[in-house]
């Protein structure tokens, strides 16, 4: 940005001194001395963005893997892929956001958990094909860069990367004044992983007789929040600071809605070394049937028995307050299951024992039978 000091401006106006090579665009009301317009006048503070980066530097460094080269602040993140570790490496990529869960974070002024949600959405999609997440790039767009708030968001992203074992390699913070409110922001992330070509998971490995194992979610995770906000905060007129007895421990509605998404990446990758895993299905938008069907070949069906688990109270609250049909609930929410594992029947017990040893709540939720590539939801959840 060109800067013109006061003396140079006066010289140009009075004809004294040399004539400027070009006339700078200025703004004013026509009275008194004109004021040159700066980027800050338009609502963008470069200094605030730089300050936010500095506040995040230590957090980002804690996510670095040995393959990371350089430091934050460059034009691109550098990652040295160790080709000696792989025979036929395939790169996998995934990109996602957090959706309108961000509206809850902004309303409550709590910004250090949604970054964990973002990482979970990206890395657990990578793991679903058997890939190890290597690094993630984030994007934060906001109406106004408030360094402490951006640092809180970034700290959550960095924490999520540490939980997933991937590096936070870089990103971008963009200020959008006039387009977004000063307290408004949106985030997205793109992750890259690697998997051996012959170890890629998917529908071609799923067979009749396989067992489907569920891993419990921490709640809503990051899907369906537009519907949740509509039925609870809109039509239901509930308050985020309302204590809900069913949640326990004097937990408020807002605290429940901001529960971070569980990150399964490390557990799933280690499980691959212990058991004959044929597929993972990350349960996000579309629910259990909409995501499990993505790993089924055309000649099989997956039978999922609802009677094997009870969804967390938040699902019942949304269901009853909104008078939502069961089919709509199941096509929108994870209903208490964040990840599904399809494993050979011979390794089902080994899988359950391994997950229990990791402190994960897991159980056999169904099986793979002959069929036409569909998911059959049978039985009923225990309620009350």
XYZ file of C-alpha atoms in Angstrom:
384
model
C 0.000 0.000 0.000
C 1.386 3.451 -0.958
C 1.770 5.918 1.879
C 1.804 9.699 1.350
C 2.839 11.908 4.220
C 1.250 15.300 4.958
C 4.069 17.411 3.493
C 4.007 15.705 0.130
C 0.228 16.100 -0.080
C 0.424 19.835 0.688
C 3.173 20.331 -1.891
C 1.019 18.767 -4.568
C -1.967 20.963 -3.688
C -0.139 24.322 -3.652
C 2.054 23.763 -6.655
C 5.256 23.907 -4.579
C 7.948 21.311 -5.201
C 7.841 18.649 -7.879
C 4.589 17.443 -9.374
C 3.623 13.927 -8.251
C 3.819 11.244 -10.940
C 0.248 10.190 -10.221
C -2.736 11.442 -8.245
C -3.598 9.169 -5.323
C -7.266 8.377 -4.808
C -8.501 10.170 -1.684
C -11.774 10.465 0.161
C -13.263 13.310 2.152
C -16.320 15.495 2.637
C -14.881 18.360 0.644
C -14.125 20.441 3.724
C -10.686 20.808 5.230
C -7.763 18.499 4.643
C -8.459 15.337 2.665
C -7.748 11.945 4.252
C -6.192 9.144 2.225
C -8.155 5.914 2.425
C -6.433 2.884 3.915
C -7.220 -0.821 3.947
C -8.132 -0.389 7.619
C -10.749 2.215 6.623
C -12.400 -0.525 4.563
C -12.463 -2.750 7.623
C -9.398 -4.939 7.062
C -6.535 -4.978 9.571
C -3.385 -6.659 8.293
C -1.774 -6.153 11.693
C -4.585 -8.021 13.465
C -4.134 -10.975 11.128
C -0.404 -11.062 11.793
C -1.020 -10.877 15.525
C -3.409 -13.836 15.347
C -0.749 -15.892 13.553
C 1.785 -15.106 16.263
C -0.643 -16.140 18.988
C -1.067 -19.489 17.239
C 2.578 -20.207 16.438
C 3.333 -22.422 19.464
C 0.110 -24.394 19.049
C 0.881 -25.046 15.394
C 4.429 -26.178 16.183
C 3.040 -28.856 18.504
C 1.274 -30.477 15.527
C 4.406 -30.766 13.398
C 5.523 -34.169 12.238
C 9.130 -34.955 11.215
C 8.155 -34.532 7.557
C 7.199 -30.865 7.957
C 9.671 -28.421 6.451
C 9.976 -24.719 7.206
C 7.789 -22.599 9.448
C 4.406 -20.923 9.253
C 4.280 -17.666 7.350
C 5.576 -18.905 4.009
C 3.665 -18.906 0.740
C 3.088 -22.667 0.926
C 3.406 -25.446 3.473
C 6.092 -28.002 2.710
C 5.868 -31.682 3.609
C 8.507 -34.240 2.669
C 6.778 -37.527 1.830
C 9.017 -40.443 2.828
C 8.717 -42.672 -0.218
C 10.841 -45.376 1.422
C 7.922 -46.169 3.734
C 5.557 -47.116 0.900
C 5.596 -49.495 -2.052
C 2.779 -47.838 -3.993
C 1.578 -44.744 -2.133
C -1.787 -43.229 -3.003
C -2.604 -39.724 -1.806
C -6.095 -39.129 -0.429
C -7.719 -35.747 0.141
C -10.822 -34.482 1.890
C -12.362 -31.082 2.542
C -15.184 -30.063 4.853
C -16.571 -27.458 7.229
C -18.550 -27.384 10.465
C -21.875 -25.999 9.239
C -24.213 -24.007 11.454
C -22.776 -25.440 14.652
C -20.696 -22.277 14.348
C -23.804 -20.233 15.149
C -23.937 -21.899 18.565
C -20.260 -21.159 19.203
C -20.716 -17.521 18.210
C -23.837 -17.106 20.349
C -22.065 -18.552 23.398
C -18.726 -16.843 22.781
C -16.916 -20.186 22.946
C -14.574 -20.615 19.998
C -11.958 -23.199 21.021
C -13.936 -26.395 20.266
C -15.281 -25.970 16.731
C -11.766 -26.414 15.359
C -11.771 -29.942 16.768
C -15.045 -30.545 14.912
C -13.451 -29.325 11.705
C -10.488 -31.675 11.964
C -12.761 -34.604 12.798
C -14.902 -34.018 9.718
C -11.831 -34.074 7.486
C -9.507 -36.709 8.950
C -12.147 -39.338 9.669
C -13.237 -39.154 6.036
C -9.619 -39.846 5.082
C -9.427 -42.796 7.470
C -12.584 -44.236 5.917
C -10.514 -45.241 2.881
C -7.651 -46.478 5.062
C -5.489 -43.383 4.661
C -3.254 -41.945 7.370
C -3.892 -38.190 7.667
C -0.621 -36.368 7.007
C -1.485 -32.690 7.154
C -4.352 -30.219 7.148
C -4.804 -26.692 5.808
C -7.435 -24.449 7.361
C -9.407 -21.424 6.166
C -11.018 -18.924 8.524
C -13.247 -16.185 7.096
C -14.573 -13.532 9.455
C -16.201 -10.129 9.496
C -13.456 -8.751 11.712
C -10.125 -10.299 12.691
C -10.074 -10.220 16.481
C -6.672 -11.816 17.231
C -7.699 -13.559 20.452
C -10.830 -15.027 18.859
C -8.970 -16.232 15.767
C -6.324 -17.718 18.045
C -9.028 -19.605 19.974
C -10.443 -21.029 16.751
C -6.977 -21.948 15.547
C -6.096 -23.516 18.890
C -9.034 -25.893 18.498
C -7.866 -26.820 15.010
C -4.351 -27.437 16.313
C -5.692 -29.597 19.149
C -7.697 -31.624 16.663
C -4.628 -32.155 14.491
C -2.661 -33.408 17.497
C -5.447 -35.852 18.374
C -5.440 -37.092 14.778
C -1.649 -37.249 14.492
C -1.496 -34.916 11.494
C 0.321 -31.630 11.012
C -1.404 -28.276 10.753
C 0.659 -27.249 7.759
C -0.779 -23.836 6.990
C -3.922 -21.916 6.243
C -5.541 -18.582 5.561
C -7.427 -16.040 7.642
C -9.586 -13.707 5.566
C -11.383 -10.585 6.768
C -14.689 -9.877 4.980
C -16.060 -6.564 6.292
C -19.413 -5.569 4.835
C -20.078 -9.182 3.864
C -19.991 -10.799 7.298
C -20.890 -9.276 10.667
C -17.912 -8.371 12.892
C -18.649 -11.303 15.227
C -19.409 -13.773 12.430
C -16.990 -16.351 11.026
C -16.873 -19.533 8.990
C -14.184 -22.209 8.852
C -13.199 -24.983 6.489
C -10.313 -27.368 6.143
C -8.622 -29.596 3.593
C -6.620 -32.630 4.605
C -4.214 -34.892 2.735
C -3.427 -38.482 3.668
C -1.602 -41.478 2.242
C -2.480 -45.147 1.887
C -0.838 -48.125 0.200
C -2.683 -48.934 -3.006
C -3.398 -52.518 -1.977
C -4.639 -51.380 1.447
C -7.387 -49.023 0.258
C -10.626 -49.816 2.043
C -13.986 -49.826 0.312
C -16.920 -51.739 -1.046
C -14.825 -54.238 -3.004
C -13.626 -55.793 0.277
C -17.040 -56.136 1.966
C -18.420 -59.692 1.947
C -21.474 -61.650 3.028
C -20.947 -62.793 6.595
C -18.996 -59.711 7.690
C -19.921 -58.067 10.976
C -20.786 -54.379 11.446
C -19.385 -52.783 14.610
C -20.460 -49.360 15.878
C -18.339 -46.768 17.690
C -20.366 -44.442 19.879
C -20.473 -40.748 19.044
C -20.117 -37.921 21.553
C -23.521 -36.605 20.503
C -24.648 -34.670 17.458
C -21.076 -34.210 16.193
C -21.334 -31.569 13.429
C -24.372 -32.440 11.362
C -28.021 -31.405 11.394
C -27.553 -28.181 13.326
C -29.854 -26.162 11.095
C -32.683 -28.516 12.058
C -31.581 -28.542 15.719
C -31.529 -24.759 15.891
C -34.926 -24.575 14.215
C -36.715 -26.987 16.549
C -34.966 -26.136 19.834
C -34.018 -22.471 19.644
C -36.641 -21.352 17.138
C -39.978 -23.110 17.450
C -39.033 -24.650 20.806
C -37.928 -21.293 22.268
C -35.279 -22.962 24.411
C -32.310 -21.033 25.776
C -28.690 -22.083 25.375
C -28.093 -21.483 29.081
C -30.996 -23.718 30.128
C -29.913 -26.646 32.309
C -31.321 -29.922 30.946
C -31.728 -32.584 33.639
C -31.400 -35.435 31.145
C -27.885 -34.281 30.220
C -26.647 -34.658 33.805
C -24.067 -32.737 35.872
C -25.928 -29.423 35.561
C -25.132 -29.403 31.844
C -26.715 -26.665 29.745
C -28.206 -27.017 26.289
C -25.422 -24.876 24.834
C -22.717 -27.032 26.395
C -24.313 -30.151 24.975
C -24.614 -28.644 21.503
C -20.942 -27.611 21.547
C -19.646 -31.047 22.558
C -16.681 -31.628 20.200
C -16.864 -34.326 17.568
C -14.918 -37.454 18.493
C -11.842 -38.033 16.335
C -11.441 -41.734 15.525
C -8.442 -41.495 13.188
C -5.652 -42.883 15.382
C -7.806 -45.672 16.809
C -8.967 -46.762 13.365
C -5.446 -46.726 11.922
C -4.141 -48.836 14.792
C -7.120 -51.174 14.478
C -6.121 -51.850 10.860
C -2.916 -53.423 12.191
C -4.809 -55.712 14.563
C -7.817 -57.025 12.641
C -9.115 -57.843 9.169
C -10.997 -54.593 8.574
C -12.882 -54.373 5.280
C -14.414 -50.896 5.513
C -15.040 -47.857 7.681
C -18.093 -45.643 7.309
C -17.834 -42.185 8.867
C -21.361 -41.304 10.006
C -21.980 -37.657 9.098
C -24.743 -36.003 7.044
C -27.084 -38.704 5.762
C -26.929 -40.624 9.011
C -26.262 -44.327 9.405
C -28.104 -45.549 6.282
C -26.794 -42.766 4.070
C -23.157 -43.405 4.947
C -23.023 -47.171 5.439
C -24.520 -47.665 1.971
C -21.434 -45.966 0.505
C -19.263 -48.993 1.358
C -21.680 -51.711 0.189
C -21.256 -53.596 -3.097
C -24.420 -54.208 -5.107
C -24.808 -57.863 -4.085
C -25.043 -57.352 -0.313
C -27.195 -55.555 2.279
C -26.242 -54.304 5.715
C -28.699 -55.084 8.505
C -28.466 -52.628 11.424
C -30.374 -53.472 14.614
C -31.543 -50.381 16.509
C -32.209 -52.496 19.624
C -28.440 -52.833 20.221
C -28.027 -49.269 21.483
C -29.752 -46.271 22.979
C -29.057 -42.840 21.434
C -27.952 -40.026 23.779
C -30.665 -37.800 25.337
C -30.004 -34.938 22.890
C -31.509 -37.010 20.079
C -34.688 -37.707 22.026
C -34.969 -34.006 22.905
C -34.753 -32.995 19.236
C -37.124 -35.790 18.245
C -39.864 -34.881 20.708
C -39.549 -31.089 20.593
C -39.634 -31.050 16.808
C -42.108 -33.918 16.362
C -39.710 -35.235 13.764
C -40.391 -38.506 11.968
C -38.017 -41.388 12.772
C -36.936 -41.618 9.138
C -36.034 -37.917 9.106
C -34.024 -38.280 12.305
C -32.055 -41.205 10.870
C -31.340 -39.467 7.585
C -30.112 -36.301 9.333
C -28.310 -37.334 12.544
C -25.800 -39.997 13.565
C -28.209 -41.219 16.284
C -25.338 -42.013 18.650
C -22.919 -43.708 16.247
C -19.953 -41.778 14.842
C -18.091 -44.512 12.965
C -19.020 -47.944 11.624
C -16.514 -50.718 11.041
C -17.107 -53.652 8.721
C -14.881 -56.549 9.786
C -14.604 -60.245 9.048
C -16.663 -62.369 11.437
C -13.514 -64.149 12.598
C -12.008 -60.865 13.813
C -15.131 -59.333 15.364
C -14.229 -60.253 18.956
C -10.643 -59.112 18.453
C -11.926 -55.779 17.135
C -14.262 -55.247 20.078
C -11.528 -56.115 22.568
C -9.073 -53.737 20.929
C -11.553 -50.846 20.941
C -12.501 -51.517 24.550
C -8.820 -51.380 25.432
C -8.705 -47.912 23.874
C -11.599 -46.792 26.048
C -14.050 -46.651 23.138
C -17.669 -47.710 23.545
C -18.170 -50.189 20.693
C -20.602 -53.025 20.001
C -21.831 -55.300 17.221
C -24.665 -53.422 15.572
C -25.366 -55.599 12.546
C -24.189 -57.897 9.794
C -23.711 -58.143 6.052
C -26.136 -60.421 4.165
C -26.970 -61.123 0.535
C -28.942 -58.284 -0.998
C -29.018 -55.396 -3.439
C -26.693 -52.805 -1.903
C -29.071 -51.298 0.673
C -29.099 -50.695 4.427
C -31.909 -52.339 6.393
C -32.683 -50.595 9.690
C -34.524 -53.076 11.939
C -35.748 -53.156 15.535
C -36.410 -50.205 17.843
C -34.306 -48.101 20.174
C -34.908 -48.382 23.911
C -36.466 -45.138 25.118
C -37.445 -43.616 28.403
